[in-house]
CSV table of C-alpha atoms and ligand atoms in Angstrom, one decimal:
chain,number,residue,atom,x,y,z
A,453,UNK,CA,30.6,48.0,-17.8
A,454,UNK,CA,30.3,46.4,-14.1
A,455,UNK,CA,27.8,47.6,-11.7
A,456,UNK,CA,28.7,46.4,-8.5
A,457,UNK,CA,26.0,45.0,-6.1
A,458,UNK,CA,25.8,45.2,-2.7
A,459,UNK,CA,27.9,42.7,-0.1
A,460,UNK,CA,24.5,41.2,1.2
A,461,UNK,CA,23.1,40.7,-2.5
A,462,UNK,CA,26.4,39.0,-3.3
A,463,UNK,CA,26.2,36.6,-0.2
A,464,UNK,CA,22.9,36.2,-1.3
A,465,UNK,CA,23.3,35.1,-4.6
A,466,UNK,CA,26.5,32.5,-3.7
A,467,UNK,CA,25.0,30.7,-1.3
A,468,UNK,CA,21.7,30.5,-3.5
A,469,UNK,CA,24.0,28.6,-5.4
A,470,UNK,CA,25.7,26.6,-3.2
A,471,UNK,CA,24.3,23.0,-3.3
A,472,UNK,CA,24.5,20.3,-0.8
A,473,UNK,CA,26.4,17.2,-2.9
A,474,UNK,CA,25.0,14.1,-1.3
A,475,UNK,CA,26.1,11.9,1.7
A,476,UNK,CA,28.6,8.7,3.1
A,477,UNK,CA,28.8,6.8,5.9
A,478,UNK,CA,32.2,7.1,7.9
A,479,UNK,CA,33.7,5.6,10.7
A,480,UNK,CA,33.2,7.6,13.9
A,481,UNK,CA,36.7,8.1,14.0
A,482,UNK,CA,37.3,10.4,10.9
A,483,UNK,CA,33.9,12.3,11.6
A,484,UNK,CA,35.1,14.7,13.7
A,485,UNK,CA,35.0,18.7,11.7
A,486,UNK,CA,32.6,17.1,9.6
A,487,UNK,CA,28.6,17.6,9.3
A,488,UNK,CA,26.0,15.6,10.6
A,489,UNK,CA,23.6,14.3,7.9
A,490,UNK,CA,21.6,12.3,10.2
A,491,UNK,CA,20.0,13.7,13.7
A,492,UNK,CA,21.6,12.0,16.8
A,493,UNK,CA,18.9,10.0,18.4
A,494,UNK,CA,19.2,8.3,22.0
A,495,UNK,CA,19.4,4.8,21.2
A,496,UNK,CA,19.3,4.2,25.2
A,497,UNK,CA,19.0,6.0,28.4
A,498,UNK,CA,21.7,7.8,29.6
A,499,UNK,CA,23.0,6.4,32.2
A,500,UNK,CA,20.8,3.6,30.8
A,501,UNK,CA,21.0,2.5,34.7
A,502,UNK,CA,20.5,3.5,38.0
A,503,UNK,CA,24.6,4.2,39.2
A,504,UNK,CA,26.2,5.4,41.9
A,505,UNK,CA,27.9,8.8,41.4
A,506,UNK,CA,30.5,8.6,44.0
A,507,UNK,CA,32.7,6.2,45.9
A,508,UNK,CA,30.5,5.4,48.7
A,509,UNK,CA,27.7,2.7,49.9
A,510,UNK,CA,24.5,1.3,48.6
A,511,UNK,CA,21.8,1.6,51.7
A,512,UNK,CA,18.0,1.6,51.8
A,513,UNK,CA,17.0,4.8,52.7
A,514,UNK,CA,14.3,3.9,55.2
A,515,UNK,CA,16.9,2.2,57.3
A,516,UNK,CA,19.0,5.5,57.6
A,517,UNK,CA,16.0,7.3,59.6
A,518,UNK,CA,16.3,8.7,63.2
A,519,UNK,CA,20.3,8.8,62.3
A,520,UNK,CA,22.3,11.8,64.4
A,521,UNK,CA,25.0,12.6,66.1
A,522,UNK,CA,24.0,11.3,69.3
A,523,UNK,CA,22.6,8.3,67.3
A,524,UNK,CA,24.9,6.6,64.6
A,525,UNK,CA,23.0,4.2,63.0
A,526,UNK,CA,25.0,1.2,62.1
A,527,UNK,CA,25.7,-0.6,58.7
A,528,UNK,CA,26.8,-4.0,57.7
A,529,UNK,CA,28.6,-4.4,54.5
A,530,UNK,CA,27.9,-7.3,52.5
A,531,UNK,CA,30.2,-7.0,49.3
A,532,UNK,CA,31.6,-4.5,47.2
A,533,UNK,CA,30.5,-3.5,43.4
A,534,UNK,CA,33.2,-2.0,41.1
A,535,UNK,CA,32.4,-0.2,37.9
A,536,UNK,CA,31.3,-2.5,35.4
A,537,UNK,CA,30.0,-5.3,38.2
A,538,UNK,CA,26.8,-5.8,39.2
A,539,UNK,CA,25.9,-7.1,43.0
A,540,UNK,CA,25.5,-10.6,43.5
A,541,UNK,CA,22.6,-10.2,45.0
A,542,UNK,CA,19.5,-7.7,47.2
A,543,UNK,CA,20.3,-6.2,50.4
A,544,UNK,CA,18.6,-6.6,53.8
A,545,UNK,CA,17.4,-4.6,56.5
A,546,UNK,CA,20.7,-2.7,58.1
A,547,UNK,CA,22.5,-4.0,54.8
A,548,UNK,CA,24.9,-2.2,52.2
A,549,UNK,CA,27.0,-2.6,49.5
A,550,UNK,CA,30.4,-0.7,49.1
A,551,UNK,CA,29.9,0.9,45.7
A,552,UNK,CA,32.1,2.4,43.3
A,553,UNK,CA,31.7,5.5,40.9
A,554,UNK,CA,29.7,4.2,37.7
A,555,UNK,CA,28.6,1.2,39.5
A,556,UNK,CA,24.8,0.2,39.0
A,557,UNK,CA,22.9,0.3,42.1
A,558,UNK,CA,22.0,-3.2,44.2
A,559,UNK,CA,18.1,-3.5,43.2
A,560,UNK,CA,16.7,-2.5,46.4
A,561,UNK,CA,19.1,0.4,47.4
A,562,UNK,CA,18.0,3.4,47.3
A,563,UNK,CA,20.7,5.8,48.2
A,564,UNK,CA,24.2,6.1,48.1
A,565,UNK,CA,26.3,7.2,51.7
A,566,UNK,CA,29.5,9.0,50.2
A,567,UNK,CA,32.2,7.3,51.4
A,568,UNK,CA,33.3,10.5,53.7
A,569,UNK,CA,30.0,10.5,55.6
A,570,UNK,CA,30.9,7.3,57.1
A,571,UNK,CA,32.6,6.2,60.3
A,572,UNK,CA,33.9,3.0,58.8
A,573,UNK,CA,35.9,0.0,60.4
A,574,UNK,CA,36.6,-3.2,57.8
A,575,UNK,CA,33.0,-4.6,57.8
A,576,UNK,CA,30.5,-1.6,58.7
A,577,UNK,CA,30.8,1.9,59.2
A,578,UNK,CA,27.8,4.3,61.3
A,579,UNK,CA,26.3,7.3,59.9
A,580,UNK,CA,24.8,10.5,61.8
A,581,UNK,CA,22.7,11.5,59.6
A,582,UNK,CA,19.1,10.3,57.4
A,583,UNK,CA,19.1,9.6,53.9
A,584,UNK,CA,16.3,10.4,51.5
A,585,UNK,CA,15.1,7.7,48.8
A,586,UNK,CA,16.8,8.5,45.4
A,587,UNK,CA,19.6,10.5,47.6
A,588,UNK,CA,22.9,10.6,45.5
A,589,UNK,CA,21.3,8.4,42.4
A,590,UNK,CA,22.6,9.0,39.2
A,591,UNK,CA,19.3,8.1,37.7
A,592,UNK,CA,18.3,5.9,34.7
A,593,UNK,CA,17.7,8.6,31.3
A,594,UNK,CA,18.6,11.9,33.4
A,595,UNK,CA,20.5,13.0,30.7
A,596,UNK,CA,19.3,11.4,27.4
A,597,UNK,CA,15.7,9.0,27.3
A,598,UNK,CA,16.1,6.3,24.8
A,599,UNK,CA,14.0,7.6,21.5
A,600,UNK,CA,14.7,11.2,22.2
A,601,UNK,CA,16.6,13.3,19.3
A,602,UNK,CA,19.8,15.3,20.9
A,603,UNK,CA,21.3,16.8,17.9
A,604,UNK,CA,19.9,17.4,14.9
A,605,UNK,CA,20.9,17.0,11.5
A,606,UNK,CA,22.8,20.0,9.7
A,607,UNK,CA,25.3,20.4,13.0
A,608,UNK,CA,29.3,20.5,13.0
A,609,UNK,CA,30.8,17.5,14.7
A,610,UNK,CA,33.0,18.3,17.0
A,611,UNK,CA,34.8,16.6,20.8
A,612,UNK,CA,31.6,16.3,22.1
A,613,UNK,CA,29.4,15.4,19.3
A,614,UNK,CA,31.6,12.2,19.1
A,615,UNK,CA,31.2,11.6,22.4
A,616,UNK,CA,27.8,11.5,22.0
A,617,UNK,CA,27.8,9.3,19.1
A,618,UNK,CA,30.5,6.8,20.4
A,619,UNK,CA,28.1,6.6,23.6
A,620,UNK,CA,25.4,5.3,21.3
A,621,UNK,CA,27.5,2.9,19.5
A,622,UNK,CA,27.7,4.9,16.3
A,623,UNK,CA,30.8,3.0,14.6
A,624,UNK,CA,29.9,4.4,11.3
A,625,UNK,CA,28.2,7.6,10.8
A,626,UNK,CA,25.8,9.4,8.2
A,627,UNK,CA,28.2,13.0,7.5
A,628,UNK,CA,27.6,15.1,4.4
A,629,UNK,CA,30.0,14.8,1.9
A,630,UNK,CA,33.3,17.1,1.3
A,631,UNK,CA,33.6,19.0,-2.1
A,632,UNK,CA,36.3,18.7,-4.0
A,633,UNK,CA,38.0,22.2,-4.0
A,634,UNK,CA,40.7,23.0,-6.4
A,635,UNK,CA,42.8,26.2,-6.4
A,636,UNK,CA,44.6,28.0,-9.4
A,637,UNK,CA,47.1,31.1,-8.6
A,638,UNK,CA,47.1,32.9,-12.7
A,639,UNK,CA,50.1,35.9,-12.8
A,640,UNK,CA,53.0,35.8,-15.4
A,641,UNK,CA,54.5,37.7,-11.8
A,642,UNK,CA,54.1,34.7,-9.5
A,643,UNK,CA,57.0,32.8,-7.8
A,644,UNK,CA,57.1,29.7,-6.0
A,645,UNK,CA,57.8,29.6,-1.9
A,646,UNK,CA,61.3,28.4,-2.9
A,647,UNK,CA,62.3,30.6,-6.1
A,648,UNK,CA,64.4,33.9,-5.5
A,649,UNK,CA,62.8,37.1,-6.2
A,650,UNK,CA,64.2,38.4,-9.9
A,651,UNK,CA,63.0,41.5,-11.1
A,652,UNK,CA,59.5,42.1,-11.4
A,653,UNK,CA,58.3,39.1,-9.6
A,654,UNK,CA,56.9,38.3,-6.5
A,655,UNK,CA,55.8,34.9,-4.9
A,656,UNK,CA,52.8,33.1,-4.4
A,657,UNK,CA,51.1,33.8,-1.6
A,658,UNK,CA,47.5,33.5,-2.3
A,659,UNK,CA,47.8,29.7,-3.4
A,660,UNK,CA,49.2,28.9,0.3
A,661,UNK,CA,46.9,31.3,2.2
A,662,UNK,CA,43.6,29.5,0.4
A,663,UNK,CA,44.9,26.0,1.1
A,664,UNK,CA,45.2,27.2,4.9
A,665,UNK,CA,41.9,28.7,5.0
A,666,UNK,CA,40.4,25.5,3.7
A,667,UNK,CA,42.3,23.3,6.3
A,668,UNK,CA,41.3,25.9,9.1
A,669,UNK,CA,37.5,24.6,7.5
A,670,UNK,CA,38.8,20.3,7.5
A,671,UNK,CA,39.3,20.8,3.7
A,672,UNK,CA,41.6,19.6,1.7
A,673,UNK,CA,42.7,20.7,-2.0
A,674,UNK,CA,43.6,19.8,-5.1
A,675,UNK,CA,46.3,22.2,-6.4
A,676,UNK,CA,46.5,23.6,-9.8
A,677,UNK,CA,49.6,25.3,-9.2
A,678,UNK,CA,50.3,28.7,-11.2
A,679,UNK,CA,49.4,29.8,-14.6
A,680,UNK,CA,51.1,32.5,-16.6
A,681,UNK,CA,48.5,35.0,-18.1
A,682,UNK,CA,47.9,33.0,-21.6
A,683,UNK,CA,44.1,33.2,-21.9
A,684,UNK,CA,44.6,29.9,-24.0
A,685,UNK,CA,46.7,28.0,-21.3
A,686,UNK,CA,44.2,29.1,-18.6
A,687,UNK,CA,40.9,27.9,-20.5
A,688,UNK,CA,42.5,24.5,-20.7
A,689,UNK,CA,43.4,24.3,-17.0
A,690,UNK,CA,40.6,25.8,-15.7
A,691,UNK,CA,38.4,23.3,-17.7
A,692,UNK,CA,40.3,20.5,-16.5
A,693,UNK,CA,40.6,21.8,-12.8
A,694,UNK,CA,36.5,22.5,-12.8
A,695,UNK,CA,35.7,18.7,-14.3
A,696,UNK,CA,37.6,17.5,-11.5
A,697,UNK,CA,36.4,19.8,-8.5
A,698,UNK,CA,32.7,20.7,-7.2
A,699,UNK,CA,35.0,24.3,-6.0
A,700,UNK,CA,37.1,25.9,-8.5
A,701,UNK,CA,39.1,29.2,-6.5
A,702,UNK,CA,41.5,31.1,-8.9
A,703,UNK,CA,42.8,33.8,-7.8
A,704,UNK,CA,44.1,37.0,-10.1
A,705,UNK,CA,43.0,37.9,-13.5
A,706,UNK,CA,39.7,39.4,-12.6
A,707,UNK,CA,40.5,43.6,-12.8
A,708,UNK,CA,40.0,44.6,-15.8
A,709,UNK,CA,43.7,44.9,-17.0
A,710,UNK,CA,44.8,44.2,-20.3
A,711,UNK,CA,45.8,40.3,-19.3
A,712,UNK,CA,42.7,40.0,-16.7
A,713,UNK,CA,41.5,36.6,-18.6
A,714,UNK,CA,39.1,35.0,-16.3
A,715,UNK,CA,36.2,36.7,-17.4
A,716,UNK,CA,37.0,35.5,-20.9
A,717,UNK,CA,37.5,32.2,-19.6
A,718,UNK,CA,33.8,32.0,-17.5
A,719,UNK,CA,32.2,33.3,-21.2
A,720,UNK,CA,34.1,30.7,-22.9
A,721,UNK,CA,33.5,27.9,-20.8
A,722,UNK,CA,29.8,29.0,-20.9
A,723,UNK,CA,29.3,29.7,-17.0
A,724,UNK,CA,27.3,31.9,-15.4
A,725,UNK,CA,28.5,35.0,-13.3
A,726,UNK,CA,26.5,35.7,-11.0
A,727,UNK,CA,28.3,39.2,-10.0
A,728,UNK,CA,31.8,40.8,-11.0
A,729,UNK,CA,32.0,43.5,-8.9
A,730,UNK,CA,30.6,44.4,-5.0
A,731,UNK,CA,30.1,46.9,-3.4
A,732,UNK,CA,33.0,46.2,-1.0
A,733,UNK,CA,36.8,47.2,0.0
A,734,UNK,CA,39.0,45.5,-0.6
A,735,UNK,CA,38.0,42.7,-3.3
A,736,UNK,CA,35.0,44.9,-5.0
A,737,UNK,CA,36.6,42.8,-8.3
A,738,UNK,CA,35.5,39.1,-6.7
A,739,UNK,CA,33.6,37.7,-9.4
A,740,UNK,CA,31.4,34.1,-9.0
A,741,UNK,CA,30.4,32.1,-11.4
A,742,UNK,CA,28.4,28.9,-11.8
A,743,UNK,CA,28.7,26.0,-14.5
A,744,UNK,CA,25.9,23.1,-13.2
A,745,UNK,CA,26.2,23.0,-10.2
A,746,UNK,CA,29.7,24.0,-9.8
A,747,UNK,CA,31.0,27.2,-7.9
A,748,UNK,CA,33.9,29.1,-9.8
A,749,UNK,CA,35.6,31.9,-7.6
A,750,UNK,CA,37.5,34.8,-9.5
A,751,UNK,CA,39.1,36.1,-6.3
A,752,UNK,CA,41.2,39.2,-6.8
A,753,UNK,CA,45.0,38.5,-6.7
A,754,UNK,CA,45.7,41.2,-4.0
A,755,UNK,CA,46.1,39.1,-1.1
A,756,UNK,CA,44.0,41.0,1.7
A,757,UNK,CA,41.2,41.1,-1.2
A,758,UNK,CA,41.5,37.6,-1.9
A,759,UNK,CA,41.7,37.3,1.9
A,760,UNK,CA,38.5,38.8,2.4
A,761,UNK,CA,37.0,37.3,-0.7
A,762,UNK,CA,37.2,34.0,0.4
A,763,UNK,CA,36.0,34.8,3.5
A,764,UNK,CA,33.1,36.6,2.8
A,765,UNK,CA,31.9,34.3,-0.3
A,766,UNK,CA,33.5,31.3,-0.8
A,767,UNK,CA,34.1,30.0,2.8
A,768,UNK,CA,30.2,30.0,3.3
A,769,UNK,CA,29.4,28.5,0.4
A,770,UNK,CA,31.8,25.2,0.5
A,771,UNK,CA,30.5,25.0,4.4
A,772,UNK,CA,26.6,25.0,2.6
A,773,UNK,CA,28.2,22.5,0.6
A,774,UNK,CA,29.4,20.7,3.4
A,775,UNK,CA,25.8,20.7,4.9
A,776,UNK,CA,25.6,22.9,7.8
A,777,UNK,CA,23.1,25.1,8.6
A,778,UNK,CA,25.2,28.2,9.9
A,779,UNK,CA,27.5,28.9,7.4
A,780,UNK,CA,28.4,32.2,8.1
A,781,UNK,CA,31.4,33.8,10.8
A,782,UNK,CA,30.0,34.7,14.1
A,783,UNK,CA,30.0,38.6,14.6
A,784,UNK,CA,30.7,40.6,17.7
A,785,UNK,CA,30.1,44.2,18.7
A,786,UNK,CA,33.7,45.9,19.6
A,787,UNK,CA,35.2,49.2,20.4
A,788,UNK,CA,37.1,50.7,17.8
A,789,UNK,CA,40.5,51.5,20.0
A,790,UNK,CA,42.1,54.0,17.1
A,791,UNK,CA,40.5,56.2,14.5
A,792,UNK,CA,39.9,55.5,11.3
A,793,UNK,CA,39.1,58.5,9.4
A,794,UNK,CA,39.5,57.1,5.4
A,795,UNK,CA,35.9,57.9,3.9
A,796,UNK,CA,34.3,54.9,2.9
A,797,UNK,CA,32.4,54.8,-0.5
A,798,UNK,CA,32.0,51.3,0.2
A,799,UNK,CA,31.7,49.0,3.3
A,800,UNK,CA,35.3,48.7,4.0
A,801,UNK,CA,36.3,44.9,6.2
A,802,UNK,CA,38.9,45.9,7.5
A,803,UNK,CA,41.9,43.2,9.1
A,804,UNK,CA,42.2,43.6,12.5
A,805,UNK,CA,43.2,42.8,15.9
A,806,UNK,CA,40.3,42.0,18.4
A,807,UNK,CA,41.4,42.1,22.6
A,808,UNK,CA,39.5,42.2,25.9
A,809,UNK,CA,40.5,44.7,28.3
A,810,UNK,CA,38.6,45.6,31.3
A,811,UNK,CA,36.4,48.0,29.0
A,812,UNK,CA,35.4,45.1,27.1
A,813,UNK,CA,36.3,44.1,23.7
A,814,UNK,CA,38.4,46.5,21.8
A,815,UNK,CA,39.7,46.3,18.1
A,816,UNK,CA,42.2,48.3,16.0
A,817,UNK,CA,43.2,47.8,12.1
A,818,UNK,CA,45.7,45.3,11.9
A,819,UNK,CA,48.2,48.2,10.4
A,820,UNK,CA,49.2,48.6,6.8
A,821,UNK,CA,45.1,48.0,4.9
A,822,UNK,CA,45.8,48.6,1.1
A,823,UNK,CA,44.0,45.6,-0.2
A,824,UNK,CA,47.3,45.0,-1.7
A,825,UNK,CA,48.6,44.3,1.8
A,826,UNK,CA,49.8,40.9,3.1
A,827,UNK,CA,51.2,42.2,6.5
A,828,UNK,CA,48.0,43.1,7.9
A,829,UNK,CA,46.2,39.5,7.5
A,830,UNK,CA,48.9,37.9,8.9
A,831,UNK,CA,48.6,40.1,11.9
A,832,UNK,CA,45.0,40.4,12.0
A,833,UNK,CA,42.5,37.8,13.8
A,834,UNK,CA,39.5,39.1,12.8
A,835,UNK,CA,37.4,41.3,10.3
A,836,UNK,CA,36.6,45.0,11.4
A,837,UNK,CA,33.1,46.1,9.4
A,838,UNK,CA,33.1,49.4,8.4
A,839,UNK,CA,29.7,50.6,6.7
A,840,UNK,CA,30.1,52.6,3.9
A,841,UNK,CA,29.2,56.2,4.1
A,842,UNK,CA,31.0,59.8,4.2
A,843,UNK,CA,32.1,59.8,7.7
A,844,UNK,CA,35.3,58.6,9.6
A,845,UNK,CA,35.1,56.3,12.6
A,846,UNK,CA,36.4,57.6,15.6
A,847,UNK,CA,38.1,55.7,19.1
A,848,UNK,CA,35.1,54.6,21.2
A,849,UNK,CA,32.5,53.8,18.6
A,850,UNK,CA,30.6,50.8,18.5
A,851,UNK,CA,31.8,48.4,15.2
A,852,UNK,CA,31.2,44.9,14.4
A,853,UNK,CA,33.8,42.4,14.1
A,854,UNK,CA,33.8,39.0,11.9
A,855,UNK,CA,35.5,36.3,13.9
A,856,UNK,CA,37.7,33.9,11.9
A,857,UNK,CA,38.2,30.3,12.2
A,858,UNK,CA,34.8,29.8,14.3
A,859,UNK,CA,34.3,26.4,15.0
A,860,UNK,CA,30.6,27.5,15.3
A,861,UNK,CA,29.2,29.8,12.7
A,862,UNK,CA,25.7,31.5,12.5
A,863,UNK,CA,22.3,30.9,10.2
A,864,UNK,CA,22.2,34.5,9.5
A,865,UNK,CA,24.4,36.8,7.3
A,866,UNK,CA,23.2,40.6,7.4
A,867,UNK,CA,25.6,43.7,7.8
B,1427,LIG,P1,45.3,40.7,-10.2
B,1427,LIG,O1,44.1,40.4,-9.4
B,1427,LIG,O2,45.8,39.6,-11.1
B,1427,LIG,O3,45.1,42.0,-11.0
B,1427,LIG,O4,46.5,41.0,-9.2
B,1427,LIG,C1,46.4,42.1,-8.3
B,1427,LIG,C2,47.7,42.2,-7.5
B,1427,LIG,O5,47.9,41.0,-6.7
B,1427,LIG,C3,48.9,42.4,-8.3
B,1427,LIG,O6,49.8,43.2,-7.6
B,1427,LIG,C4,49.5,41.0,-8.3
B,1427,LIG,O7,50.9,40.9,-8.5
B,1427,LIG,C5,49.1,40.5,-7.0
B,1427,LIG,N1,49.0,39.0,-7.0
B,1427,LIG,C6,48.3,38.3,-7.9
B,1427,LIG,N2,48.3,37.0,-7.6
B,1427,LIG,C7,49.0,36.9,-6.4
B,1427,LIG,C8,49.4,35.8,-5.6
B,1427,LIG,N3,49.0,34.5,-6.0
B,1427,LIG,N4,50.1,36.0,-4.5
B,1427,LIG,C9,50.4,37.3,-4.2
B,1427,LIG,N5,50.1,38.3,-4.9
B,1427,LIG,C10,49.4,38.2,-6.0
B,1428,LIG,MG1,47.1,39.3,-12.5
């Protein structure tokens, strides 16, 4: 007899169960998708010194006062500092350097005269106007003070996270470490991509969807192919693929049909399920199990459940895994732009199509929804939450939407 829990407990209970699995040092290079496992701490200032932030000249401000139209005050220039060069040596009174962008400032400058502010001939140039000390100064530690901690530990790496880090000199750097995820396809039905249809079979398309769900996350697999329904056959591989992976996602063979083994296999293999049925449409069969510290996923072989399944449950738990600290998709508020009037016993997620439009952001289903349905994922690019109750939802109301693929996810899951 299964009871089926609610989404939220289910969530719950994965990621309970979802434990960080250590650390490595990588070069900066290959860090990028990954998680930080150290904070980012300034190592310098940034700049870490005084620069010019245009093409222009180095002056003293003081000898810029009482400039005007009427009275250009004069400038000789002494020498000229490209990026990367430092001036030869301090300026005088009536003095400047030409500078360059990213040059350090002369010692006793104090402002920089943007190059189209000047009158300029080969060796001076005038100026109508007075410059204030510090004027056009890209400051020493304006954006980072050596010491200070920028990023802390837990975040996703991305362009300009490794900007950050290459800025500090961080060849190598301290990410969380992957898991190993394996996936297993079970259905005496199931095809490969390049096998014709005969009768009664259809292909795999679960064992491809996962393994492009887990790239769209930086993860790689290890494929256990397909397995016919042979309760033997499948305790052996899944015992194999589960001593080899800190993951295991299978995906069929949870319902309760006659040749449904995984259950079987979980009691066998001594692992604990943790749920085997949620309160949810599609995938209320997902069933998760742990053995050690090791996450087993019975996703349901109907692809928009297994879809949603991995979604929901296993997607968040390898990114815990991983080591961040906002596991879970980012959810907006939309505008349901078609009714949906099925009654909903269950919250329904629903695959679907997410647009702005002048009114703002408006969603519709993503057509065809069985949980059978493999049309509608492909079409949809996001996840339409529909609470459960009685009622229909009608064009206009307010839903929530699951955004897919979010390079940035959120701390909180709630529905
Ligand atoms: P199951 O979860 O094994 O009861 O399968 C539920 C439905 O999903 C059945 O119609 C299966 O034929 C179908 N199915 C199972 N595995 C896959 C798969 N890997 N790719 C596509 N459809 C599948
Ligand atoms: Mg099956």
């Amino acid at each position: 007899m299964r009871k089926p829990i609610p989404v939220v407990e289910a969530v719950r209970l994965v990621m309970e169960n979802a434990q960080a699995i250590g650390t490595e040092m990588i070069p900066l290079e290959d860090t990028y998708g990954r998680i930080l496992a150290e904070p980012i701490i300034a190592k310098h200032d940034v700049p870490p010194f005084n620069r010019s932030p245009y093409d222009g000249f180095a002056v003293r401000a003081e000898d810029t006062a009482g400039a005007s139209g009427d009275n250009r005050v004069p400038f000789k220039v002494i020498g000229e500092i490209g990026a990367g060069h430092v001036a030869d040596r301090e300026i005088g009174k009536g003095e400047a350097y030409r500078i360059m962008t990213g040059a350090p400032i002369p010692i006793n400058a104090d402002a920089v005269v943007m190059l189209e502010q000047t009158v300029e001939t080969p060796e001076a140039f005038t100026l109508r106007k007075p410059f204030t000390s510090g004027e056009n100064i890209s400051l020493q530690g304006e954006d980072a003070k050596d010491g200070e901690k920028l990023i802390e530990e837990g975040t996703l790496i991305h362009p300009g996270t490794i900007a950050l880090l290459a800025t500090f000199g961080y060849a190598q750097v301290k990410v969380a470490k992957l898991p190993v995820v394996g996936i297993l396809s079970t259905g005496t039905e199931l095809l490969r991509v390049d096998e014709e249809l005969t009768p009664g079979k259809i292909r795999n398309s679960n064992g491809p969807m996962i393994a492009a769900q887990l790239a769209r996350m930086g993860i790689g697999h290890k494929s256990y192919g397909m397995l016919i329904d042979d309760l033997d056959a499948c305790t052996e591989t899944v015992k194999r693929a589960l001593d080899e992976s800190d993951v295991l996602i299978t995906t069929g063979g949870v319902s309760v049909g006659d040749y449904d083994y995984l259950p079987a296999i979980y009691e066998r293999l001594g692992a604990k399920v943790l749920f085997n049925k949620v309160g949810m449409r599609p995938g209320s069969v997902t069933t998760v199990a742990v053995l050690g510290e090791k996450l087993l996923f019975g996703l349901s072989g109907n692809p928009s459940a297994c879809f949603t399944g991995f979604e929901l449950f296993t997607r968040p738990a390898i990114l815990k895994k991983m080591g961040t600290k906002k596991p879970y998709m980012p959810r907006m508020k939309a505008i349901l732009g078609e009714d949906f009037t099925k009654p909903n016993p269950f919250t329904r997620f629903v695959r679907a199509v997410w647009e702005t439009s002048e009114e703002g952001i408006i969603v519709v289903p993503a057509g065809f929804n069985k949980s059978g349905a493999v049309s509608s994922i492909a079409r949809g690019n996001c996840i339409m939450v529909l609470p459960s109750g009685s009622r229909g939802f009608t064009t206009g109301m307010e839903v929530d939407i699951l955004l897919l693929g979010a390079e940035q996810g959120v701390e909180d899951w709630t529905l």
